[in-house]
mmCIF file of C-alpha atoms in Angstrom:
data_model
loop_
_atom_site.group_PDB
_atom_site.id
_atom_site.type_symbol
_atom_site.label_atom_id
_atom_site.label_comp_id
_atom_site.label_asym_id
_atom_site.label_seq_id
_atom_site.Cartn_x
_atom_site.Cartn_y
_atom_site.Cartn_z
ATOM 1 C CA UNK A 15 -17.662 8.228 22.359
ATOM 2 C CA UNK A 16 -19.414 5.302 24.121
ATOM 3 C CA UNK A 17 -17.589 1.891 24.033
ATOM 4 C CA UNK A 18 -19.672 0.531 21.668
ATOM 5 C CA UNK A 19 -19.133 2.895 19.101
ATOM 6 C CA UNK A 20 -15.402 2.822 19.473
ATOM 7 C CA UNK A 21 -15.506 -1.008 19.082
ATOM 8 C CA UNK A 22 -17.442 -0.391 16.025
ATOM 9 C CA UNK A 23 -15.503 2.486 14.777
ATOM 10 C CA UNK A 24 -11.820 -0.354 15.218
ATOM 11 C CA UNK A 25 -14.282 -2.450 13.202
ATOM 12 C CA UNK A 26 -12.941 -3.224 9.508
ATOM 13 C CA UNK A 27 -15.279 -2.034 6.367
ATOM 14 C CA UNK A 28 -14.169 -4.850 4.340
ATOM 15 C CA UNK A 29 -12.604 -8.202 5.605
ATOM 16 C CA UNK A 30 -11.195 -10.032 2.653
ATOM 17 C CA UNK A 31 -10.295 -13.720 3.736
ATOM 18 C CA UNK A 32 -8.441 -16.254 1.339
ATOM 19 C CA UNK A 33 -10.595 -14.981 -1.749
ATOM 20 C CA UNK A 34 -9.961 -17.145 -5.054
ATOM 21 C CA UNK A 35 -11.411 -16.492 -7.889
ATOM 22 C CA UNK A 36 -11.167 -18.711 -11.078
ATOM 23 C CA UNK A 37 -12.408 -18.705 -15.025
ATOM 24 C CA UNK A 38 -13.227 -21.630 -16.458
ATOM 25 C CA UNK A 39 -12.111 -21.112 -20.420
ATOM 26 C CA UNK A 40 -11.798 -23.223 -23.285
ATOM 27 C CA UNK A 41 -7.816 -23.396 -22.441
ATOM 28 C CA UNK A 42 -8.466 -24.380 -18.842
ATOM 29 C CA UNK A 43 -9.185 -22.815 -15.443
ATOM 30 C CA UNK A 44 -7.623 -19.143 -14.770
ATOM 31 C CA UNK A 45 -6.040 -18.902 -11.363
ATOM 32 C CA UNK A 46 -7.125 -15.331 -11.434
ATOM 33 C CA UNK A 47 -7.370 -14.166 -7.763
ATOM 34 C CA UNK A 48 -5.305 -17.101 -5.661
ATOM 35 C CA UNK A 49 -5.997 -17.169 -1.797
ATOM 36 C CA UNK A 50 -5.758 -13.231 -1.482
ATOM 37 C CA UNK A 51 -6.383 -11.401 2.609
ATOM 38 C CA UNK A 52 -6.309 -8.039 3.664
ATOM 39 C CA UNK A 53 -8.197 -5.650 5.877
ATOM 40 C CA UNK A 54 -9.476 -2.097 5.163
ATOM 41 C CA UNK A 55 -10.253 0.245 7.960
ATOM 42 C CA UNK A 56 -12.745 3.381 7.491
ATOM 43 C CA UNK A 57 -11.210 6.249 6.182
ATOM 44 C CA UNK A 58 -8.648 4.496 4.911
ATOM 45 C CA UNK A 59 -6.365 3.456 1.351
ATOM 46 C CA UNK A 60 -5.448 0.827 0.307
ATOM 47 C CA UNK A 61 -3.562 0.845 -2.962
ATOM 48 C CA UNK A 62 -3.279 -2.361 -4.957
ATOM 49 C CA UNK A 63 -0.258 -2.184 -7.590
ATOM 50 C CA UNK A 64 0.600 -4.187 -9.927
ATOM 51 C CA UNK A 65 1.214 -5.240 -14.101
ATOM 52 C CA UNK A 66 -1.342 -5.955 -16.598
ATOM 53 C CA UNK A 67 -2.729 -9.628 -15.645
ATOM 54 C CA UNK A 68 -1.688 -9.604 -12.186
ATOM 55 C CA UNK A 69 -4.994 -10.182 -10.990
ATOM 56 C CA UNK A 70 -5.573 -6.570 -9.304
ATOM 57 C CA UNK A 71 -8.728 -5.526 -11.178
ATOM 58 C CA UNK A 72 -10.349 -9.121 -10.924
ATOM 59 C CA UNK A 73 -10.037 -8.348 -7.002
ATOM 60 C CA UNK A 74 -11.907 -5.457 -6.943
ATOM 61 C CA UNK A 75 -14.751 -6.835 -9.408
ATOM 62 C CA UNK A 76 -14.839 -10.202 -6.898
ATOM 63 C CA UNK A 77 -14.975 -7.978 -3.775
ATOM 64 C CA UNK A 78 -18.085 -6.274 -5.613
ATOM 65 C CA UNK A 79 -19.687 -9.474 -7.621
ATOM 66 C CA UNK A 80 -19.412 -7.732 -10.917
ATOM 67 C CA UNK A 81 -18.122 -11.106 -12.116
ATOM 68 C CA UNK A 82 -19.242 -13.427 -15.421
ATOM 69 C CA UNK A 83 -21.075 -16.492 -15.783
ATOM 70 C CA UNK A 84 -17.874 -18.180 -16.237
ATOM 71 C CA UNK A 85 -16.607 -17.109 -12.913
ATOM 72 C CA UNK A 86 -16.341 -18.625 -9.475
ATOM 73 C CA UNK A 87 -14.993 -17.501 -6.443
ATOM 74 C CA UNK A 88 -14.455 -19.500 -3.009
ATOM 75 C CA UNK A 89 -13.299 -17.463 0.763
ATOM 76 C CA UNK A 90 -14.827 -14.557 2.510
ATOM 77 C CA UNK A 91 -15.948 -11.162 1.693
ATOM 78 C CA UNK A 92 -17.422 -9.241 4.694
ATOM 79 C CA UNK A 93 -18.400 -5.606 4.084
ATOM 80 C CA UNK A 94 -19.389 -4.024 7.642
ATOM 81 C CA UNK A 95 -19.497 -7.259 9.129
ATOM 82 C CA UNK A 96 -21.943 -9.018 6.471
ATOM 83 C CA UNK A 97 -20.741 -11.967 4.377
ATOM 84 C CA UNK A 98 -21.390 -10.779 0.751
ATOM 85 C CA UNK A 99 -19.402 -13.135 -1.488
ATOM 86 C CA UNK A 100 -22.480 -15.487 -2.177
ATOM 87 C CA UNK A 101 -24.853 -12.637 -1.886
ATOM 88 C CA UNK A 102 -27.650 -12.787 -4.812
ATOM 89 C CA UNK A 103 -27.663 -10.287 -7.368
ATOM 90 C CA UNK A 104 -31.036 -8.826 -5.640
ATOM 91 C CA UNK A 105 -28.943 -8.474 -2.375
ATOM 92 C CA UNK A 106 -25.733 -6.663 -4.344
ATOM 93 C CA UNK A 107 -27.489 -4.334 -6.308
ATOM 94 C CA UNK A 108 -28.902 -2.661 -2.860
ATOM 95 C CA UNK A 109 -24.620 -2.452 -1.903
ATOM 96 C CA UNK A 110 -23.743 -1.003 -5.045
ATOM 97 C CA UNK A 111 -24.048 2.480 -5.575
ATOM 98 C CA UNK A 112 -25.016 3.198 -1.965
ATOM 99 C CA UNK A 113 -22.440 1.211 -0.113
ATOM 100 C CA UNK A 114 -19.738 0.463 -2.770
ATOM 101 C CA UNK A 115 -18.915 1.671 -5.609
ATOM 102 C CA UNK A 116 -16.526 2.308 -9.044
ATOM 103 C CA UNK A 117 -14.579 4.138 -10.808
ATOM 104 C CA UNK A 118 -13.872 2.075 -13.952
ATOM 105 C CA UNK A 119 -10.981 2.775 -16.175
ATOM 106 C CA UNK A 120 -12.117 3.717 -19.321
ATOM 107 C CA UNK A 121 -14.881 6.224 -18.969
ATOM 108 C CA UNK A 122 -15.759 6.640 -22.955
ATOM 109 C CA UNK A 123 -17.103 2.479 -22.778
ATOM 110 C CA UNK A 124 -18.450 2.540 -18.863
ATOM 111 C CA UNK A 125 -20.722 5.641 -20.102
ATOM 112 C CA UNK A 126 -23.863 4.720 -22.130
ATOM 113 C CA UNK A 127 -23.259 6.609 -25.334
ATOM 114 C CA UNK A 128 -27.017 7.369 -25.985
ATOM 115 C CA UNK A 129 -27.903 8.580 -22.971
ATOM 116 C CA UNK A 130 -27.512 12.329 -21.790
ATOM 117 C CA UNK A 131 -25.527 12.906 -18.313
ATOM 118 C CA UNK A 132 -28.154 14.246 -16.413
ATOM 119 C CA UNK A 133 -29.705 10.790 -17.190
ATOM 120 C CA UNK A 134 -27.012 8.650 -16.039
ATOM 121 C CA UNK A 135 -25.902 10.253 -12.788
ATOM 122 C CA UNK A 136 -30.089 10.707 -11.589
ATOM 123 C CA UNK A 137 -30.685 7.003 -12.429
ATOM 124 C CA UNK A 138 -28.745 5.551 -9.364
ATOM 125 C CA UNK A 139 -30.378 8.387 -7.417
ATOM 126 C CA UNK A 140 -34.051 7.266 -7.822
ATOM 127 C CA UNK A 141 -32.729 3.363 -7.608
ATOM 128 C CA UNK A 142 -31.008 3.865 -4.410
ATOM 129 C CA UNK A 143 -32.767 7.011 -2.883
ATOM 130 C CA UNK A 144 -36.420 8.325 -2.639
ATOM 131 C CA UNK A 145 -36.036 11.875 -4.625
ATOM 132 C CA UNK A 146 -38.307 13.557 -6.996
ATOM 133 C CA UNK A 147 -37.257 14.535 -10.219
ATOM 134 C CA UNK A 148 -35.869 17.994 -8.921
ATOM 135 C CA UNK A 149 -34.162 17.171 -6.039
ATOM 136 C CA UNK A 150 -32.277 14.645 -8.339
ATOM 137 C CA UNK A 151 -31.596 17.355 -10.651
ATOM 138 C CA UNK A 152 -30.174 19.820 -7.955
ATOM 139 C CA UNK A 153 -27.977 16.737 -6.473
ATOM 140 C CA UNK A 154 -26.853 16.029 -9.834
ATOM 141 C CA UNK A 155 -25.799 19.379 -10.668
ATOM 142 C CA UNK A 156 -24.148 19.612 -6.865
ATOM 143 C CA UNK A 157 -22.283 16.313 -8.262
ATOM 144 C CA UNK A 158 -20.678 17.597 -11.477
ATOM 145 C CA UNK A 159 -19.699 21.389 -9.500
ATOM 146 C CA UNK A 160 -18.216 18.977 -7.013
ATOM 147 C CA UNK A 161 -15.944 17.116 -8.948
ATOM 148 C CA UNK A 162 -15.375 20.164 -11.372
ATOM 149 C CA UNK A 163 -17.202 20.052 -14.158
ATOM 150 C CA UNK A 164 -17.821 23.811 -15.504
ATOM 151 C CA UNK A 165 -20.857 24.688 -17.255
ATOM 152 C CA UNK A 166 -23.041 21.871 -14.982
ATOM 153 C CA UNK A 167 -26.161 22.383 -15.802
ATOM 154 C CA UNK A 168 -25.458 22.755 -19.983
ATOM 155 C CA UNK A 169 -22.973 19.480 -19.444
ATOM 156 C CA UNK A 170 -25.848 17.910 -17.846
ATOM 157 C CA UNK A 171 -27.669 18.334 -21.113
ATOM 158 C CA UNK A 172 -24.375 16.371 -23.292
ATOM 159 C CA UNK A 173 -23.644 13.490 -23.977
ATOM 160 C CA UNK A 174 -20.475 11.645 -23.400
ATOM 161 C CA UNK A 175 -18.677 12.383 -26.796
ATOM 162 C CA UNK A 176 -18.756 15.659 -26.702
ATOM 163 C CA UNK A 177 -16.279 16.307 -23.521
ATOM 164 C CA UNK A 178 -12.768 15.994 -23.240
ATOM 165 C CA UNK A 179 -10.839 12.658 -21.260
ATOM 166 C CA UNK A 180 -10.668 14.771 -18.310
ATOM 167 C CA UNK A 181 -14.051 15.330 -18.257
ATOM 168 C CA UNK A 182 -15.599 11.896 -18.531
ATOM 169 C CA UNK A 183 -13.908 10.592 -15.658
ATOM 170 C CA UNK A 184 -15.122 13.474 -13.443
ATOM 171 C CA UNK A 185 -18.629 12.400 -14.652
ATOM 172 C CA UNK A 186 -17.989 8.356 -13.795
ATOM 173 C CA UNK A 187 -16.501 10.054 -10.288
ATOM 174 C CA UNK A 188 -19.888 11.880 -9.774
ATOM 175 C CA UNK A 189 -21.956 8.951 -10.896
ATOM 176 C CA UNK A 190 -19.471 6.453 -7.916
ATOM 177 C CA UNK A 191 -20.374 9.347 -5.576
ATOM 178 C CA UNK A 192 -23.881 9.914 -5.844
ATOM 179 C CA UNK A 193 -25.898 7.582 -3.694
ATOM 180 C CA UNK A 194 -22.673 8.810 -0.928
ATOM 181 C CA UNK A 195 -20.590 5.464 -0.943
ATOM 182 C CA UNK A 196 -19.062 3.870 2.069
ATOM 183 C CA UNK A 197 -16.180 2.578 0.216
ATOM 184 C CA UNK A 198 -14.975 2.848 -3.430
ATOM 185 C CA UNK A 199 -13.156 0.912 -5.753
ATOM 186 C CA UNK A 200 -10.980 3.336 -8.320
ATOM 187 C CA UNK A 201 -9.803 1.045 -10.981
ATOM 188 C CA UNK A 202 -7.278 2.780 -13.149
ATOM 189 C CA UNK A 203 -9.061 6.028 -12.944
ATOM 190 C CA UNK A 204 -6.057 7.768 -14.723
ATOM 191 C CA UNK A 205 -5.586 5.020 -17.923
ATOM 192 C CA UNK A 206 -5.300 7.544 -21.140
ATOM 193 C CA UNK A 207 -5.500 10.228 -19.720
ATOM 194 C CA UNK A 208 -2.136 13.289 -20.157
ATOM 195 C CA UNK A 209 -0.061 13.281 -16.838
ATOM 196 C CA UNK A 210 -1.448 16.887 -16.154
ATOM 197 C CA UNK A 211 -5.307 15.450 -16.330
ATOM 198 C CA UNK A 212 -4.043 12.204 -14.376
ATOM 199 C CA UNK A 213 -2.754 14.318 -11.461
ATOM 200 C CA UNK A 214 -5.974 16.457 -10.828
ATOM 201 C CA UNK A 215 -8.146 13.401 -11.344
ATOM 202 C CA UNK A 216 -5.701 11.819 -8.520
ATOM 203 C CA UNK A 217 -6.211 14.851 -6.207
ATOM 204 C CA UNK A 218 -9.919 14.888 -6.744
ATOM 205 C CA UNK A 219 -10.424 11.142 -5.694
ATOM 206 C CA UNK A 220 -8.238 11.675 -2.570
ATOM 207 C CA UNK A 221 -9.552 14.966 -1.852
ATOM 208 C CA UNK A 222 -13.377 13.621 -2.202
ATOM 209 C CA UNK A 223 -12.225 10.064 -0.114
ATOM 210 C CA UNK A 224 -11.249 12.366 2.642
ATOM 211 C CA UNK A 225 -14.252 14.804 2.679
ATOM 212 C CA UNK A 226 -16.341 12.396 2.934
ATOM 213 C CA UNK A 227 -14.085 9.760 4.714
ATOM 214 C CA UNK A 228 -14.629 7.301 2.981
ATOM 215 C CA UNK A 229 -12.439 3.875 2.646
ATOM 216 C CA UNK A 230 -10.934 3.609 -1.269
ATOM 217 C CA UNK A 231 -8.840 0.806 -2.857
ATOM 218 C CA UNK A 232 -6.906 2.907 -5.589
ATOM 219 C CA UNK A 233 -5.960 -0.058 -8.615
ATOM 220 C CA UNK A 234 -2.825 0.884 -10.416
ATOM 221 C CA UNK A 235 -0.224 -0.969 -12.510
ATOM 222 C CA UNK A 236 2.536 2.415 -11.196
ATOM 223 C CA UNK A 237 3.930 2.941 -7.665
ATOM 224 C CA UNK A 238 4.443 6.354 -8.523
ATOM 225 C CA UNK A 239 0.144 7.031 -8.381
ATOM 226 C CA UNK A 240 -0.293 5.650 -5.298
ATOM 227 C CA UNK A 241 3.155 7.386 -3.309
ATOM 228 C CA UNK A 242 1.305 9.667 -1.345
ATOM 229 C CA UNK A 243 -2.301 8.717 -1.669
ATOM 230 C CA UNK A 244 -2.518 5.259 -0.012
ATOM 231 C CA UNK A 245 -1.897 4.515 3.448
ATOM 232 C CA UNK A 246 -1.105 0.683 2.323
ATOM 233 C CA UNK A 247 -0.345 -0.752 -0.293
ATOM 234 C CA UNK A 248 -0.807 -4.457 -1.730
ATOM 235 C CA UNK A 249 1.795 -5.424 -4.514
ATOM 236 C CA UNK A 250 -0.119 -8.308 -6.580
ATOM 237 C CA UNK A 251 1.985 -10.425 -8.842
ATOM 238 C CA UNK A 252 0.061 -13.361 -10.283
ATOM 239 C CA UNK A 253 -3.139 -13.449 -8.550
ATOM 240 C CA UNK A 254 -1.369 -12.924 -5.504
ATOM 241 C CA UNK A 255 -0.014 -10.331 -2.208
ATOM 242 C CA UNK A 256 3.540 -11.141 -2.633
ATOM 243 C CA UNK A 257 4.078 -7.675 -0.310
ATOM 244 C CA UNK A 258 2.079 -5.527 1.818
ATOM 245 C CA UNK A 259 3.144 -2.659 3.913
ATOM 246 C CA UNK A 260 1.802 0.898 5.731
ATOM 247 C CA UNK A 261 2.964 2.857 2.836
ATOM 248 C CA UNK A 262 5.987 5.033 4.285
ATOM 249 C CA UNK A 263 7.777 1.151 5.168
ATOM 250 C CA UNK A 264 6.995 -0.191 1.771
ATOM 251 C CA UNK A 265 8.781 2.555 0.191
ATOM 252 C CA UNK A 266 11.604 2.972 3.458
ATOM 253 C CA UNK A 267 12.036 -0.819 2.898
ATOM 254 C CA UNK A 268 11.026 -2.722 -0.309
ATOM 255 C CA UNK A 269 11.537 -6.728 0.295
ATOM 256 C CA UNK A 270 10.010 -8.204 -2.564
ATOM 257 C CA UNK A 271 12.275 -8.062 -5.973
ATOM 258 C CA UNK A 272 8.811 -7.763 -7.789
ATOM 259 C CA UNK A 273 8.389 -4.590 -6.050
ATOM 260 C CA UNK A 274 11.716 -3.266 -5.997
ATOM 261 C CA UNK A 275 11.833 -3.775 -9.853
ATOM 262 C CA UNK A 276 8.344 -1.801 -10.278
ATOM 263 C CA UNK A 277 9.651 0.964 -8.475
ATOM 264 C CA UNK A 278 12.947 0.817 -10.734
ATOM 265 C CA UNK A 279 10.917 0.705 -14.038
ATOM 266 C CA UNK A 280 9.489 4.619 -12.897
ATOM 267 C CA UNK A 281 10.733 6.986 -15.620
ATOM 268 C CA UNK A 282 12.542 9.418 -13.297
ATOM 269 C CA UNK A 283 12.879 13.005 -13.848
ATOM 270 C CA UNK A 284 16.803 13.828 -13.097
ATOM 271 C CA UNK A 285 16.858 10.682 -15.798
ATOM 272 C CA UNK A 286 19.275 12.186 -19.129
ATOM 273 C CA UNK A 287 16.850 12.052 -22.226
ATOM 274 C CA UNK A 288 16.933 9.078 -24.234
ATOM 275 C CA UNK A 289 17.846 7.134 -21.477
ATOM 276 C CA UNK A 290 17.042 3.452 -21.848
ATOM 277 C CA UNK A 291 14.190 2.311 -18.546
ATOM 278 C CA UNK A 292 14.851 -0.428 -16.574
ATOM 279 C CA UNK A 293 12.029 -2.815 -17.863
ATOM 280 C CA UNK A 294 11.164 -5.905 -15.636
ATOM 281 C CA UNK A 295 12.497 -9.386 -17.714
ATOM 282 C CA UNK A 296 10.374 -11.928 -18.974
ATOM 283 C CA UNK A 297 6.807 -11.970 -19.215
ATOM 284 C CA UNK A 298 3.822 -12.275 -16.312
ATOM 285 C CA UNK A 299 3.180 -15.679 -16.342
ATOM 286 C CA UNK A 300 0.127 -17.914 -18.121
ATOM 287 C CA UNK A 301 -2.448 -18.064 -15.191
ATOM 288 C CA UNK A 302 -3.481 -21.512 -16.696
ATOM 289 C CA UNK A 303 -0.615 -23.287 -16.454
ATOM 290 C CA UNK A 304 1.628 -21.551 -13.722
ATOM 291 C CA UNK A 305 5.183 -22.307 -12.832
ATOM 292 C CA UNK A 306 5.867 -24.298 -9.936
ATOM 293 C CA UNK A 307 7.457 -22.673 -6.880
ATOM 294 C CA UNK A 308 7.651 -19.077 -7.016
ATOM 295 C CA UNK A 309 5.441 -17.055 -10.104
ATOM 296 C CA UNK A 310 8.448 -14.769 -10.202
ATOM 297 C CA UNK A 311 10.955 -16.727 -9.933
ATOM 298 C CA UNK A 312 11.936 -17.021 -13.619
ATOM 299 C CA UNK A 313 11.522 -13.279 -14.178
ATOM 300 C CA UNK A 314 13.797 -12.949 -10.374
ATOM 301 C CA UNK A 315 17.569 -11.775 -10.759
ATOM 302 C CA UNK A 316 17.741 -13.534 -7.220
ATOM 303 C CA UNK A 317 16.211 -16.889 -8.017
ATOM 304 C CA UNK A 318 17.593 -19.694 -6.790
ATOM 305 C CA UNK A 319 16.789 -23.399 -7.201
ATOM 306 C CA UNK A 320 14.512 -23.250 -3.714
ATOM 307 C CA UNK A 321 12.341 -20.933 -5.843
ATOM 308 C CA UNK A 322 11.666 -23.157 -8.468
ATOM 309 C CA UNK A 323 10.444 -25.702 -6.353
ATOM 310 C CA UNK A 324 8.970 -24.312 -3.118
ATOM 311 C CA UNK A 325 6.027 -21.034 -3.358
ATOM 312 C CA UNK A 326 7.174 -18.990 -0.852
ATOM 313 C CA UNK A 327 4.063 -17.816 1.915
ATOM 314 C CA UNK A 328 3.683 -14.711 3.198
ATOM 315 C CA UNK A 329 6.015 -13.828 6.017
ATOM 316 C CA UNK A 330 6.628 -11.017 8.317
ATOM 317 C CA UNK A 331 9.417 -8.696 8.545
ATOM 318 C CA UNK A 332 11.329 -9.156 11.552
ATOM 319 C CA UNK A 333 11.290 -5.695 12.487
ATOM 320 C CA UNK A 334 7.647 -4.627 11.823
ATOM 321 C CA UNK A 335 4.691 -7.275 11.850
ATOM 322 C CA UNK A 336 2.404 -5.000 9.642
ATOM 323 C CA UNK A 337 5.308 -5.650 6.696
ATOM 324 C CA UNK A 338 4.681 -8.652 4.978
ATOM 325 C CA UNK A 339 6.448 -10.205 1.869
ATOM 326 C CA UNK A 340 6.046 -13.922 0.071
ATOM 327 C CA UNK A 341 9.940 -13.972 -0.916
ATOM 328 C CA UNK A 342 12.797 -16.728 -0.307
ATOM 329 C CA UNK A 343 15.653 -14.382 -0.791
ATOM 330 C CA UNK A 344 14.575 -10.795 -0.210
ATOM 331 C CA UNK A 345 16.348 -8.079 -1.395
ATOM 332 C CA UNK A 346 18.361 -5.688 1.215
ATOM 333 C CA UNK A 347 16.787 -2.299 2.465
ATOM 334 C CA UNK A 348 17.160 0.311 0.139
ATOM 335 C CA UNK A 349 15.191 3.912 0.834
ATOM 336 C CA UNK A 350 14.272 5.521 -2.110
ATOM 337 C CA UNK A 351 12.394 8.591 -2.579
ATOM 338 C CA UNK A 352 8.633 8.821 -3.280
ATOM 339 C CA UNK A 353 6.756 11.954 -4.211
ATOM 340 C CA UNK A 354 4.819 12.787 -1.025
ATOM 341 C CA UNK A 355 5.962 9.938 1.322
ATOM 342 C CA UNK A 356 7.688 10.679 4.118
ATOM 343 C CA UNK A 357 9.920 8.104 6.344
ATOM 344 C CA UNK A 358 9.629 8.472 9.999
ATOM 345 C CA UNK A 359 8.770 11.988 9.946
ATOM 346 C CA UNK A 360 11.535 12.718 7.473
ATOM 347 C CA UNK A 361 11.671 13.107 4.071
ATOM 348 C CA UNK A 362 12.811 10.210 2.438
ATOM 349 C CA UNK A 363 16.417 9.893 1.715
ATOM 350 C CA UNK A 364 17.909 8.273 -1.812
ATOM 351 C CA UNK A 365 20.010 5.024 -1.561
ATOM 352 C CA UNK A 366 23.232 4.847 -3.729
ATOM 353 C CA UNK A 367 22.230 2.328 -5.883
ATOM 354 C CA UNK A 368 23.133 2.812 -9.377
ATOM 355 C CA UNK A 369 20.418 0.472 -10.714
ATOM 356 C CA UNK A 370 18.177 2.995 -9.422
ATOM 357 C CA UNK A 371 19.140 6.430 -11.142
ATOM 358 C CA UNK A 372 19.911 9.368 -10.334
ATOM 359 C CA UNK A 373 22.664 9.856 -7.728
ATOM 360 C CA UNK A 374 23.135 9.672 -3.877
#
């Protein structure tokens, strides 16, 4: 490999730089996305985790500019080394499909109803790629074999009622796949669906992101979907990174109490039945009117009066510079055990901590 293309090949896909991203409503403005940064390398994933408001899915629609009237957004987005966040709608629609895409969360709304499959996966096809009719056929029915849709060619032929949960998200995976991505967003792809469904749908992505190698940010409000599947991930707590971490030190080493409480609130299988869950306090806060100092810090077991006052940056562990957390007081180490991650080439150990469950 020349020196050029190794340069190019150390090169970032996406550069995300200080991104805001704000709704103007009737209430006020919503601090939706607030002054987020990260990096994502080809190949690569990056899984953003987080609760229901946290600002994770507005990310991945502002990286894209799948955003509302209402809607501004302020910082940098470079994708392959092109500033794209005040790209026109003429200049996005040539990135989307062909050079980003998305797997949206609920399949039965982001499917058009009316229109047959065959239909729906071909269109991006002849938007994005010079093919006849045929050839879009035969890629299509390539598509659904490849994500595993049996029957192809009579599926082709349905529409989106008449399959299963399963199903329809294999179909919005083939339709994110078809023009052969660079990068793609999965947002939720697993909201609905039975645990058994959820886990193949989880294997296909990865498997698919590898084979084709491409770079994936994997949204999900549940540390447990992205243990083994994301190289990093970025916990997002009101519009913002509060920790970010190579996946095997996230879970070695949690900092953040935000993060060491998600991971606590995972239903856990040694767990007796009718065991009560460890639910995080409180409530996420109103992204109109937010507290000042720390977001969590009235929801935070280890608040103290600094928090209230002071909004902690983003600071990096001592120990490893790629470990970052926005925290005053962050908790102590404790190792806990992830399905699939593996800590320094062993298998993680489990910390006795009683808040945790199960036993050391």
């Amino acid at each position: 490999m020349s020196e050029n293309q190794t340069d190019h090949a150390n090169q970032p896909v996406l550069e995300v730089r200080d991104l805001v991203t704000q709704f103007s409503s009737e209430r006020g403005t919503v601090n939706a996305v607030r002054g987020v940064s990260f990096d994502l390398y080809r190949g690569r994933t990056l899984g953003v985790v987080g609760e229901s408001g946290s600002g994770k899915s507005v990310l991945s629609r502002s990286v894209m500019g799948l955003m509302p009237g209402n809607a501004t957004r302020t910082g940098s987005v470079r994708f392959e080394g092109s500033e794209v966040l005040n790209a026109s709608p003429k200049v996005m629609r040539s990135y989307w499909g062909q050079k980003m895409s998305m797997v949206f969360q609920d399949p039965m709304t982001a499917l058009n109803p009316v229109l047959r499959i065959e239909r729906q996966i071909t269109e991006s096809l002849h938007e994005h790629i010079d093919m006849s009719k045929a050839q879009a056929k035969d890629t299509a029915l390539a598509l659904l074999t490849s994500v595993g849709i049996p029957e192809p060619a009579r599926r082709m032929r349905q529409y989106p009622h008449e399959m299963s949960g399963g199903m329809r998200q294999r179909i919005m995976i083939a339709i994110a796949l078809a023009c052969g991505p660079r990068m793609l967003f999965a947002d939720e792809p697993t909201t609905a669906l039975d645990v058994t469904v959820q886990a193949q749908i989880l294997d296909l992505l990865q498997s698919m992101q590898r084979d084709r190698e491409m770079s994936m940010i994997l949204v999900t409000h549940d540390l447990g979907v992205v243990a083994g599947r994301a190289d990093d991930i970025a916990v997002m707590y009101a519009g913002r990174i509060v920790e970010k971490a190579p996946a095997e030190r996230l879970f070695a080493g949690m900092r953040h109490p935000y993060t060491q409480a998600l991971m606590r609130s995972i239903p856990k299988l040694e767990m007796p039945s009718h065991t009560r869950l460890d639910a995080i306090a409180g409530r996420p806060p109103d992204l109109v009117n937010l507290p000042e100092g720390c977001s969590f810090a009235p929801r935070c077991p280890n608040a103290q009066e600094k928090c209230l006052v002071d909004d902690p940056a983003l600071t990096a562990d001592d120990d490893h510079a790629d470990h970052v957390f926005a925290c005053h007081f962050p908790v102590n180490e404790v190792v806990v055990a992830a399905p699939g991650i593996r800590v320094d080439g062993q298998p993680p150990r489990i910390a006795h901590d009683p808040s945790l469950g199960g036993s050391a």
